PDB file of C-alpha atoms in Angstrom:
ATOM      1  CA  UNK A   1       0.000   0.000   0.000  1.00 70.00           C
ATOM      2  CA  UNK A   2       1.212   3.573  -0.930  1.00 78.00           C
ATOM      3  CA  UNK A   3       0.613   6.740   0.196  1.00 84.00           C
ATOM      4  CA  UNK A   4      -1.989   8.890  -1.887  1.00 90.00           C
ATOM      5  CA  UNK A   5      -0.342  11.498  -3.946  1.00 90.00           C
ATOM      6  CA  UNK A   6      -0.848  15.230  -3.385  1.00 93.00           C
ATOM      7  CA  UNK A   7      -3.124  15.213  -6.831  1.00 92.00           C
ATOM      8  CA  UNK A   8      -4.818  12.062  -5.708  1.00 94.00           C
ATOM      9  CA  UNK A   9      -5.721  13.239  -2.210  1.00 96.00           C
ATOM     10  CA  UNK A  10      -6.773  16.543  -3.920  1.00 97.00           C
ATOM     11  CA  UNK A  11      -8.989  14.561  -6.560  1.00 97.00           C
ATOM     12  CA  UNK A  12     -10.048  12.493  -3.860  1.00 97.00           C
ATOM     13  CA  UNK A  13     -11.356  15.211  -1.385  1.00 97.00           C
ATOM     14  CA  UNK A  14     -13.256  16.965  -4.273  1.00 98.00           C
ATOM     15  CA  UNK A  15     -15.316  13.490  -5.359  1.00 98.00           C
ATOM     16  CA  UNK A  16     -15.799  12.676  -1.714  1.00 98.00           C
ATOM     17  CA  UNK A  17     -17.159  16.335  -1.267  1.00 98.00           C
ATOM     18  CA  UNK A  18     -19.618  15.620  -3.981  1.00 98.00           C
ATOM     19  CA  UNK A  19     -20.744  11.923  -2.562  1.00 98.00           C
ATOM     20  CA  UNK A  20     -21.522  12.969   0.402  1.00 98.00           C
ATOM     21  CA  UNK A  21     -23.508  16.132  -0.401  1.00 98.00           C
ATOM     22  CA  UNK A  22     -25.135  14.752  -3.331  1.00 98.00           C
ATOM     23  CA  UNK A  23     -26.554  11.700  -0.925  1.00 98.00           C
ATOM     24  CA  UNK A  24     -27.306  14.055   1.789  1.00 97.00           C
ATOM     25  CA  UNK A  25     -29.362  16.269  -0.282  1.00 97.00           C
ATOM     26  CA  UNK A  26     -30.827  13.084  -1.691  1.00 95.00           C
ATOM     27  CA  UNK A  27     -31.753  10.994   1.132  1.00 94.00           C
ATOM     28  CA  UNK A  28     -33.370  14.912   2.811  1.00 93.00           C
ATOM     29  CA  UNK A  29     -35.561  15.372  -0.733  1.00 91.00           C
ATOM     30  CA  UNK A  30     -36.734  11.342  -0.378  1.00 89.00           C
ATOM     31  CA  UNK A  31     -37.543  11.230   3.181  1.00 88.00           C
ATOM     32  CA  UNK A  32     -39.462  14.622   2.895  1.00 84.00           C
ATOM     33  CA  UNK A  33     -41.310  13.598  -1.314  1.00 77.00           C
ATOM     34  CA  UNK A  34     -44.413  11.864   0.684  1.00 66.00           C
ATOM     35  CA  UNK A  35     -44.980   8.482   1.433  1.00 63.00           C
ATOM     36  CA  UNK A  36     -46.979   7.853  -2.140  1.00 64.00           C
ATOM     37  CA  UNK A  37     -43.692   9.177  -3.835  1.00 67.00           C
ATOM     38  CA  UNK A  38     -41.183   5.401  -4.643  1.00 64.00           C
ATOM     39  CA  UNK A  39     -38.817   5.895  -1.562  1.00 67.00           C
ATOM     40  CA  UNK A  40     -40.150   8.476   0.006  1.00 68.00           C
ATOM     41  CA  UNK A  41     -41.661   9.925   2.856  1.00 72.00           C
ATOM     42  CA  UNK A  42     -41.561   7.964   6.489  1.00 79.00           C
ATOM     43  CA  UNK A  43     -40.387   4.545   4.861  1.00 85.00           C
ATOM     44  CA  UNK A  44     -37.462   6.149   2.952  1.00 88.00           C
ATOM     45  CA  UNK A  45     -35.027   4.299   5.570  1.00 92.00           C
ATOM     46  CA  UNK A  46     -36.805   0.966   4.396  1.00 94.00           C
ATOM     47  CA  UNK A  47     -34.999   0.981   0.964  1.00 94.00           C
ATOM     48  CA  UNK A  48     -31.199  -0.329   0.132  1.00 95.00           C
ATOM     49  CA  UNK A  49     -30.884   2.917  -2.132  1.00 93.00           C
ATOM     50  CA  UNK A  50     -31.172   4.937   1.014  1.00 95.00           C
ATOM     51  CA  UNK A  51     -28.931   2.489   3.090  1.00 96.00           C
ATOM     52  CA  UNK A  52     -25.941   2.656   0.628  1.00 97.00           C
ATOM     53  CA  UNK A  53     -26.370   5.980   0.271  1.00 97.00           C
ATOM     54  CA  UNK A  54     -25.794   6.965   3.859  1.00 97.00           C
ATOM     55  CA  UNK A  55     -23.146   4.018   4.055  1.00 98.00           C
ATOM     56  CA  UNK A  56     -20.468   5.073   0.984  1.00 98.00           C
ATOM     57  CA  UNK A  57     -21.661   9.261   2.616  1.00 98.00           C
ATOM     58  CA  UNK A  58     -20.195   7.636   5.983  1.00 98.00           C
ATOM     59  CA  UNK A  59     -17.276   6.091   4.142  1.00 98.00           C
ATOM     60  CA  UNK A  60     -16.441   9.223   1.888  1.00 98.00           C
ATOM     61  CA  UNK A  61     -16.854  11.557   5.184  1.00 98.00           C
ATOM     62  CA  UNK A  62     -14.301   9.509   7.315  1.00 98.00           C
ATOM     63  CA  UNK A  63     -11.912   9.625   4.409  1.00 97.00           C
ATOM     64  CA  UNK A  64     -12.186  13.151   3.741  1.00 97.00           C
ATOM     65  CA  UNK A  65     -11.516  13.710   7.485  1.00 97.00           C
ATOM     66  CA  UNK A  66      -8.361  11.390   7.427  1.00 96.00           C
ATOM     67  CA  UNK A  67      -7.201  12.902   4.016  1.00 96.00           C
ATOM     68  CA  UNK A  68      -7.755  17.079   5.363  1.00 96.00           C
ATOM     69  CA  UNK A  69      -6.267  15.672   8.651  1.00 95.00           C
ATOM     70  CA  UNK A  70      -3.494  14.369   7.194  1.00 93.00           C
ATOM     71  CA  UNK A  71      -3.527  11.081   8.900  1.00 94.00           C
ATOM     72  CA  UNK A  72      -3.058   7.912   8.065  1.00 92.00           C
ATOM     73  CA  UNK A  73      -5.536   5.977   5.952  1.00 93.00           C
ATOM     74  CA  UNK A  74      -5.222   1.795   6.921  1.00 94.00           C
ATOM     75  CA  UNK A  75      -6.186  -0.898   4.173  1.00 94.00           C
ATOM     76  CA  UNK A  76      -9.220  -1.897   6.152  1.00 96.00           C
ATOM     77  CA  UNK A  77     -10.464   1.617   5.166  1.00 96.00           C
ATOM     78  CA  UNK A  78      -9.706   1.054   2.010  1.00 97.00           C
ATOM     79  CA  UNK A  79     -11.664  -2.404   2.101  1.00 97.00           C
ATOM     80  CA  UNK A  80     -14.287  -0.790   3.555  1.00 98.00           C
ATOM     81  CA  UNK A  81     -14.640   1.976   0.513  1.00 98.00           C
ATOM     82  CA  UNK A  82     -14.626  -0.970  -2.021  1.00 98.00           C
ATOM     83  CA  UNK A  83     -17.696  -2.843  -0.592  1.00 98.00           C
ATOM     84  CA  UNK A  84     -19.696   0.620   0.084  1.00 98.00           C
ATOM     85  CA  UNK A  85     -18.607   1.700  -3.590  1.00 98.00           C
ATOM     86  CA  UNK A  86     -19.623  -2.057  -5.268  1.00 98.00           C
ATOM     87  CA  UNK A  87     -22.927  -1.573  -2.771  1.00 97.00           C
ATOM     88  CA  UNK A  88     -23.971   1.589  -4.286  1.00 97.00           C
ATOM     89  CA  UNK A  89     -22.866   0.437  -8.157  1.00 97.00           C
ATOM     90  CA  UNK A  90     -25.374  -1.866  -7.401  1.00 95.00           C
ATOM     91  CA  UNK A  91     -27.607   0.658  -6.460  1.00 95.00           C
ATOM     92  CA  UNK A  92     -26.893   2.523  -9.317  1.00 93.00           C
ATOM     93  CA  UNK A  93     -27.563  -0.825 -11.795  1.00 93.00           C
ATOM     94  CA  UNK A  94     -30.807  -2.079 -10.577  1.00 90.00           C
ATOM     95  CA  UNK A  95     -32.008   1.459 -10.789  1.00 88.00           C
ATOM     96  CA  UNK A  96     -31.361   2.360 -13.456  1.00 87.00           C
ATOM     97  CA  UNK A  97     -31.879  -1.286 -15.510  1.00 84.00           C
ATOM     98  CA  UNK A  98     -34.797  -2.585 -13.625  1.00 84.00           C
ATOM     99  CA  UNK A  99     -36.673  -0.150 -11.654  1.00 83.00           C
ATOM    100  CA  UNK A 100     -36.954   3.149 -13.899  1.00 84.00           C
ATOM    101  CA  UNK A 101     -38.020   1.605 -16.974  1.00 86.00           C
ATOM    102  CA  UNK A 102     -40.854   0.477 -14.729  1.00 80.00           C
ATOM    103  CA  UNK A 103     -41.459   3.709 -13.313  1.00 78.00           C
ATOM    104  CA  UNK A 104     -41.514   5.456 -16.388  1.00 81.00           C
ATOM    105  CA  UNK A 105     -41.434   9.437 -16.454  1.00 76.00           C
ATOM    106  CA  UNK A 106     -41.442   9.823 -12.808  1.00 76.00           C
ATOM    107  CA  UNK A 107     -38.318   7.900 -11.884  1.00 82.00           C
ATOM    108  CA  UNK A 108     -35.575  10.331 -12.221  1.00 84.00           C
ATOM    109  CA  UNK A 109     -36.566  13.328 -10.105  1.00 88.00           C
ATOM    110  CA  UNK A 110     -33.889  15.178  -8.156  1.00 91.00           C
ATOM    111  CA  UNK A 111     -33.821  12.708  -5.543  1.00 91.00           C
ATOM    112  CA  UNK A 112     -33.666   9.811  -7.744  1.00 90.00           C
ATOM    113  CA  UNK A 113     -30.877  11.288  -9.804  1.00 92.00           C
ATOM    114  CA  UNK A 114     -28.589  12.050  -7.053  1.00 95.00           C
ATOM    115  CA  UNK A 115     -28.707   8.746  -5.057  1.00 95.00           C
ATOM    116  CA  UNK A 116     -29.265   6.550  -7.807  1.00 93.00           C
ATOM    117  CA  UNK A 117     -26.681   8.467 -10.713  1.00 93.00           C
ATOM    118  CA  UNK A 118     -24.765  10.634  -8.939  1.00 96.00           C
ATOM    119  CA  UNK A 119     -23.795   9.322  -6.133  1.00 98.00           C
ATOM    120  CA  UNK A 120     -23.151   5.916  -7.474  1.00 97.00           C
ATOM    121  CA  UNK A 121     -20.861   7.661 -10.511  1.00 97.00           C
ATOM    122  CA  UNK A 122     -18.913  10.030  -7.896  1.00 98.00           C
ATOM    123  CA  UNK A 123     -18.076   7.279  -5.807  1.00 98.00           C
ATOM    124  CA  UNK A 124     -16.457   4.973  -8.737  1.00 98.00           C
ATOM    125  CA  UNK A 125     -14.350   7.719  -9.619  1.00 98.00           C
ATOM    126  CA  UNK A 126     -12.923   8.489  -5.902  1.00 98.00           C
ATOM    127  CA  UNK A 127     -12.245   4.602  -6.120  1.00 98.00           C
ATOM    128  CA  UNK A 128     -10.280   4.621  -8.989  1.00 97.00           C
ATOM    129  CA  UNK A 129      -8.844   7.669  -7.806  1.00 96.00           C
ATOM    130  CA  UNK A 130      -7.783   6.360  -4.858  1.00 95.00           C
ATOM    131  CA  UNK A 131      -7.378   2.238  -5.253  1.00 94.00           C
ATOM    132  CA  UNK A 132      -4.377   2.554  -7.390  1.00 91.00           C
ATOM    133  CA  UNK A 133      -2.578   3.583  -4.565  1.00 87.00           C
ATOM    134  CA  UNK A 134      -4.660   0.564  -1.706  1.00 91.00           C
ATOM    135  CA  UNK A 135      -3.103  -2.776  -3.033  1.00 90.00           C
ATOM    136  CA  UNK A 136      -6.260  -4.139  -2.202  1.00 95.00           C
ATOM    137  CA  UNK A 137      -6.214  -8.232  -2.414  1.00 95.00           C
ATOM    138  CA  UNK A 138      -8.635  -9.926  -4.589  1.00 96.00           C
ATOM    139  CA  UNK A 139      -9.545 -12.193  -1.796  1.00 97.00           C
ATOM    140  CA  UNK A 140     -11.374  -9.262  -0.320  1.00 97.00           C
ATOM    141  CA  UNK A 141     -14.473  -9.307  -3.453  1.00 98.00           C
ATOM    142  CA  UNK A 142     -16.338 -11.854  -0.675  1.00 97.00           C
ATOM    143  CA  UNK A 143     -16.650  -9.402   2.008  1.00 98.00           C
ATOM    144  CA  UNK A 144     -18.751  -6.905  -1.333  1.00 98.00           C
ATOM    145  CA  UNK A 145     -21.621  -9.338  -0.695  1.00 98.00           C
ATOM    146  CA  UNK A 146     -22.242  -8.662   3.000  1.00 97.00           C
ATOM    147  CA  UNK A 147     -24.318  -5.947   2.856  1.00 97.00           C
ATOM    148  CA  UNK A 148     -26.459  -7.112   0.089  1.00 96.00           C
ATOM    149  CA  UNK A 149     -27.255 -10.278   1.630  1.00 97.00           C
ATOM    150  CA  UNK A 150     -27.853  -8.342   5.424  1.00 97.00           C
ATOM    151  CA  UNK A 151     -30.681  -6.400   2.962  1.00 97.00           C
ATOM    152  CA  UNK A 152     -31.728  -9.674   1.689  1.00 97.00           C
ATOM    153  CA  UNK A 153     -32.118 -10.332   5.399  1.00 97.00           C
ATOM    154  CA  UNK A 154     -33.917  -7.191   6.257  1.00 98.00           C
ATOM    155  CA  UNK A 155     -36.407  -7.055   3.903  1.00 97.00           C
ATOM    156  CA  UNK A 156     -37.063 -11.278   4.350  1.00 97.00           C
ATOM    157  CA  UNK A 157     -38.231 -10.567   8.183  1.00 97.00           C
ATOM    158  CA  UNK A 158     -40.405  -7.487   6.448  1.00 97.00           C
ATOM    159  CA  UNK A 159     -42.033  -9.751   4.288  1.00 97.00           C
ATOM    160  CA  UNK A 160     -42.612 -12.380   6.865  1.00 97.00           C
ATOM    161  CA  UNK A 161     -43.876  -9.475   9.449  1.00 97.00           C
ATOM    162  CA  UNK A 162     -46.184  -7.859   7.218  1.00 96.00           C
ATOM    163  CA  UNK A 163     -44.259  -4.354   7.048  1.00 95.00           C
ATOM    164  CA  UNK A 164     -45.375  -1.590   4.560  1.00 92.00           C
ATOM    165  CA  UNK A 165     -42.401  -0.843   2.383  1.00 92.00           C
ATOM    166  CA  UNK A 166     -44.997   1.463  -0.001  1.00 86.00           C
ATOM    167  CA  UNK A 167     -48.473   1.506   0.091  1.00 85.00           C
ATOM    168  CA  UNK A 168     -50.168  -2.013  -0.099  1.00 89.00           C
ATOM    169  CA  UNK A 169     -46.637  -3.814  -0.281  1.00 92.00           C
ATOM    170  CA  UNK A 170     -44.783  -5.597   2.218  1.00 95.00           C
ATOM    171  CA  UNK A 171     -41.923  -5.967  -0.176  1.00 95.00           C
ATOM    172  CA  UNK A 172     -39.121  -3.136  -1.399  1.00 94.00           C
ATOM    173  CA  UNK A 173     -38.191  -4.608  -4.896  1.00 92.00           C
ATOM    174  CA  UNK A 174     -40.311  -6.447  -7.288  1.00 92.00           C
ATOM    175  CA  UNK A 175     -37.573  -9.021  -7.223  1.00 94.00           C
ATOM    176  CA  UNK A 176     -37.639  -9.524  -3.436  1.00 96.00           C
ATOM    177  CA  UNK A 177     -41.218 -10.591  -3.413  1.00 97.00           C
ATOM    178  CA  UNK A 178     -41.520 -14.004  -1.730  1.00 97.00           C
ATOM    179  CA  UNK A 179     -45.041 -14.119  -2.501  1.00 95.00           C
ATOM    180  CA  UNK A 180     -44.540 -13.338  -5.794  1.00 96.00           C
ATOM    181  CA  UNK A 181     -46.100 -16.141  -8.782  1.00 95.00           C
ATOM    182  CA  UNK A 182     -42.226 -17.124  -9.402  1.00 96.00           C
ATOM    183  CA  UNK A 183     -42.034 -17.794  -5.373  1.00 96.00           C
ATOM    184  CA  UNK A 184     -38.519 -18.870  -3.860  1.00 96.00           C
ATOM    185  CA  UNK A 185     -37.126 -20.865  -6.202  1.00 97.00           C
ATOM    186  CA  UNK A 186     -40.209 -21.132  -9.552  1.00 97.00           C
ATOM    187  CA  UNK A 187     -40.056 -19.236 -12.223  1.00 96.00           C
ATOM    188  CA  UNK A 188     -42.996 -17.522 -14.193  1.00 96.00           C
ATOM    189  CA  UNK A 189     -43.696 -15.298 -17.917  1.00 94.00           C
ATOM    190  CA  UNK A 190     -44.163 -12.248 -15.394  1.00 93.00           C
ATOM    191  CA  UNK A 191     -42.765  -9.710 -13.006  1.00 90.00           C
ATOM    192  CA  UNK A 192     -40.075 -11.440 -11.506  1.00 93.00           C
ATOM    193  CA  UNK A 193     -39.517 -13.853 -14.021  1.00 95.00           C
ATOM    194  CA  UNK A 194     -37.694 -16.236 -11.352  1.00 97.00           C
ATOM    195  CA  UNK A 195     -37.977 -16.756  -7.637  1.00 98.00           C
ATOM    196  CA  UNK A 196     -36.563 -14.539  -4.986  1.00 98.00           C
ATOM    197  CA  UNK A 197     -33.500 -17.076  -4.523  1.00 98.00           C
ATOM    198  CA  UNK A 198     -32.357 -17.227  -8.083  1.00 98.00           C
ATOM    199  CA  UNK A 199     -32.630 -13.127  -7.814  1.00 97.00           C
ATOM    200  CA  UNK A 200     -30.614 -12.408  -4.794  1.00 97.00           C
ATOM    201  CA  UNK A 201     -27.863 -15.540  -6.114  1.00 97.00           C
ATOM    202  CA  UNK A 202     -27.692 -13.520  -9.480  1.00 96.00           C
ATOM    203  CA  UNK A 203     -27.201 -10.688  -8.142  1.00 95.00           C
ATOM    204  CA  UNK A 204     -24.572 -11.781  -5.316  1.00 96.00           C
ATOM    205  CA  UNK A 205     -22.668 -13.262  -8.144  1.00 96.00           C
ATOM    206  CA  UNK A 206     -23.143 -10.008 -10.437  1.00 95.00           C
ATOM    207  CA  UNK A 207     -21.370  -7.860  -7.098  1.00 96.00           C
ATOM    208  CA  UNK A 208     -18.501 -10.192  -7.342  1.00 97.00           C
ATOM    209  CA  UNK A 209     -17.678  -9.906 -10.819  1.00 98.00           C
ATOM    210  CA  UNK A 210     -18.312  -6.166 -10.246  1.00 97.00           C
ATOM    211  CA  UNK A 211     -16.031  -5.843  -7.556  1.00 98.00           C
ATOM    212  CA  UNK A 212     -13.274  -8.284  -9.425  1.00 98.00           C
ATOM    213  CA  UNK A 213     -13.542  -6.394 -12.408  1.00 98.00           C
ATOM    214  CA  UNK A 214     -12.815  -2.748 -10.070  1.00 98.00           C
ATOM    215  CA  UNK A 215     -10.080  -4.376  -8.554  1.00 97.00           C
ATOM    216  CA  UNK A 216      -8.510  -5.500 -11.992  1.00 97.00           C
ATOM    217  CA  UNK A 217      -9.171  -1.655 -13.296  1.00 97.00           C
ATOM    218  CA  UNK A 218      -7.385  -0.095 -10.497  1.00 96.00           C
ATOM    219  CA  UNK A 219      -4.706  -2.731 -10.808  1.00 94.00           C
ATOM    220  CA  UNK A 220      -3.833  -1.540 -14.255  1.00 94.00           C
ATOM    221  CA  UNK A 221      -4.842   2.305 -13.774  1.00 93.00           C
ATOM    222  CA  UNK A 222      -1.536   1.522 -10.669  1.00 89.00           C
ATOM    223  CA  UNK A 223       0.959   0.021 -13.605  1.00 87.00           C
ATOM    224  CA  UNK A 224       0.087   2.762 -16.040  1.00 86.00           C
ATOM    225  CA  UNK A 225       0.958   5.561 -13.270  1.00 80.00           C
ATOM    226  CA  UNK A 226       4.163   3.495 -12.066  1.00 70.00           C
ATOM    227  CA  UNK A 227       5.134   3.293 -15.488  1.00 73.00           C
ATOM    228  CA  UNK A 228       4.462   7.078 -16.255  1.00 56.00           C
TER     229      UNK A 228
END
């Protein structure tokens, strides 16, 4: 592990500013859209968008403090900044792959756009920015799964306890519907497709190849400034 540069930290500090005002202003304009807004209102803390949000604003903050400060930043930081940034690409993914083209014209308000684009986009950039310089070990892509599957968790004992994640639903995500005609582990020719298993497997597996695949890009992003 190396020491950031003086135009890395500088980079650095500027994206983190970004990430963590962009998801503050987001998560403020969500919890106060109403509750019959997607995400919004009294149930906004319900949703993995908000979650990741205020977990890579956390991460950013504390490095920005450690970078202003001066002090020195240890690799499980830098661990730590990987799985919030591969937690809110995935934020950032089913968003924008799954979930708007079902909400249609109202999915990217303000809020939307900053925790679902804008955050997700600053935050890869202060990690490439930044992991050149980590060494991070490739072992480390398991530990990109743990919040994901602590959701999966979450949202399991919601389902089973009958809360309200919107109106009439005591589900988040279409795909995290036990109770859906797919089920657990079925499959069907509607909305999910395939049971809530198969979902949260695909997309545990589609984290790690993210997270690989980050790890490889800062890998060679480190060579080319070595060998410049």
């Amino acid at each position: 592990m190396k020491d950031l540069s003086a135009g890395q930290q500088k980079i650095s500090c500027v994206l983190k500013f970004i990430t963590v005002l962009s998801a503050v202003v987001g998560i403020f304009l969500s919890a106060y859209a109403g509750r019959k807004v997607f995400m919004g209102g009294s149930r906004f803390l319900m949703y993995f968008t908000i979650q990741s949000n205020i977990l890579i604003a956390i991460i950013c903050a504390i490095g920005l403090f450690l970078i202003l400060g001066k002090k020195k930043i240890s690799k499980t930081w830098y661990v730590v900044k990987f799985v919030g940034t591969v937690s809110i690409t995935l934020t950032g993914f089913v968003f924008g792959f799954m979930l708007a083209p079902l909400l249609g014209a109202n999915a990217w308000n303000i809020q939307n756009t900053l925790t679902h684009l804008i955050v997700p986009v600053v935050a890869v950039l202060d990690f490439f920015v930044i992991a050149p310089s980590a060494g991070i070990a490739k072992k480390n892509v398991i530990f990109v799964t743990i919040p994901p599957l602590l959701y999966a968790v979450y949202a399991g004992i919601g389902y089973v306890r009958g809360w309200e994640f919107s109106p009439g639903n005591n589900y988040p995500y279409f795909f995290l519907n036990w109770g859906s005609a797919a089920g657990a582990f079925g499959f069907s020719s509607e909305l999910p497709y395939m049971g809530t298993v198969w979902w949260i497997l695909a997309l545990l597996a589609f984290l790690m190849v993210v997270g690989y695949c980050y790890l490889v890009i800062a890998d060679l992003i480190g060579k080319i400034i070595h060998r410049g």
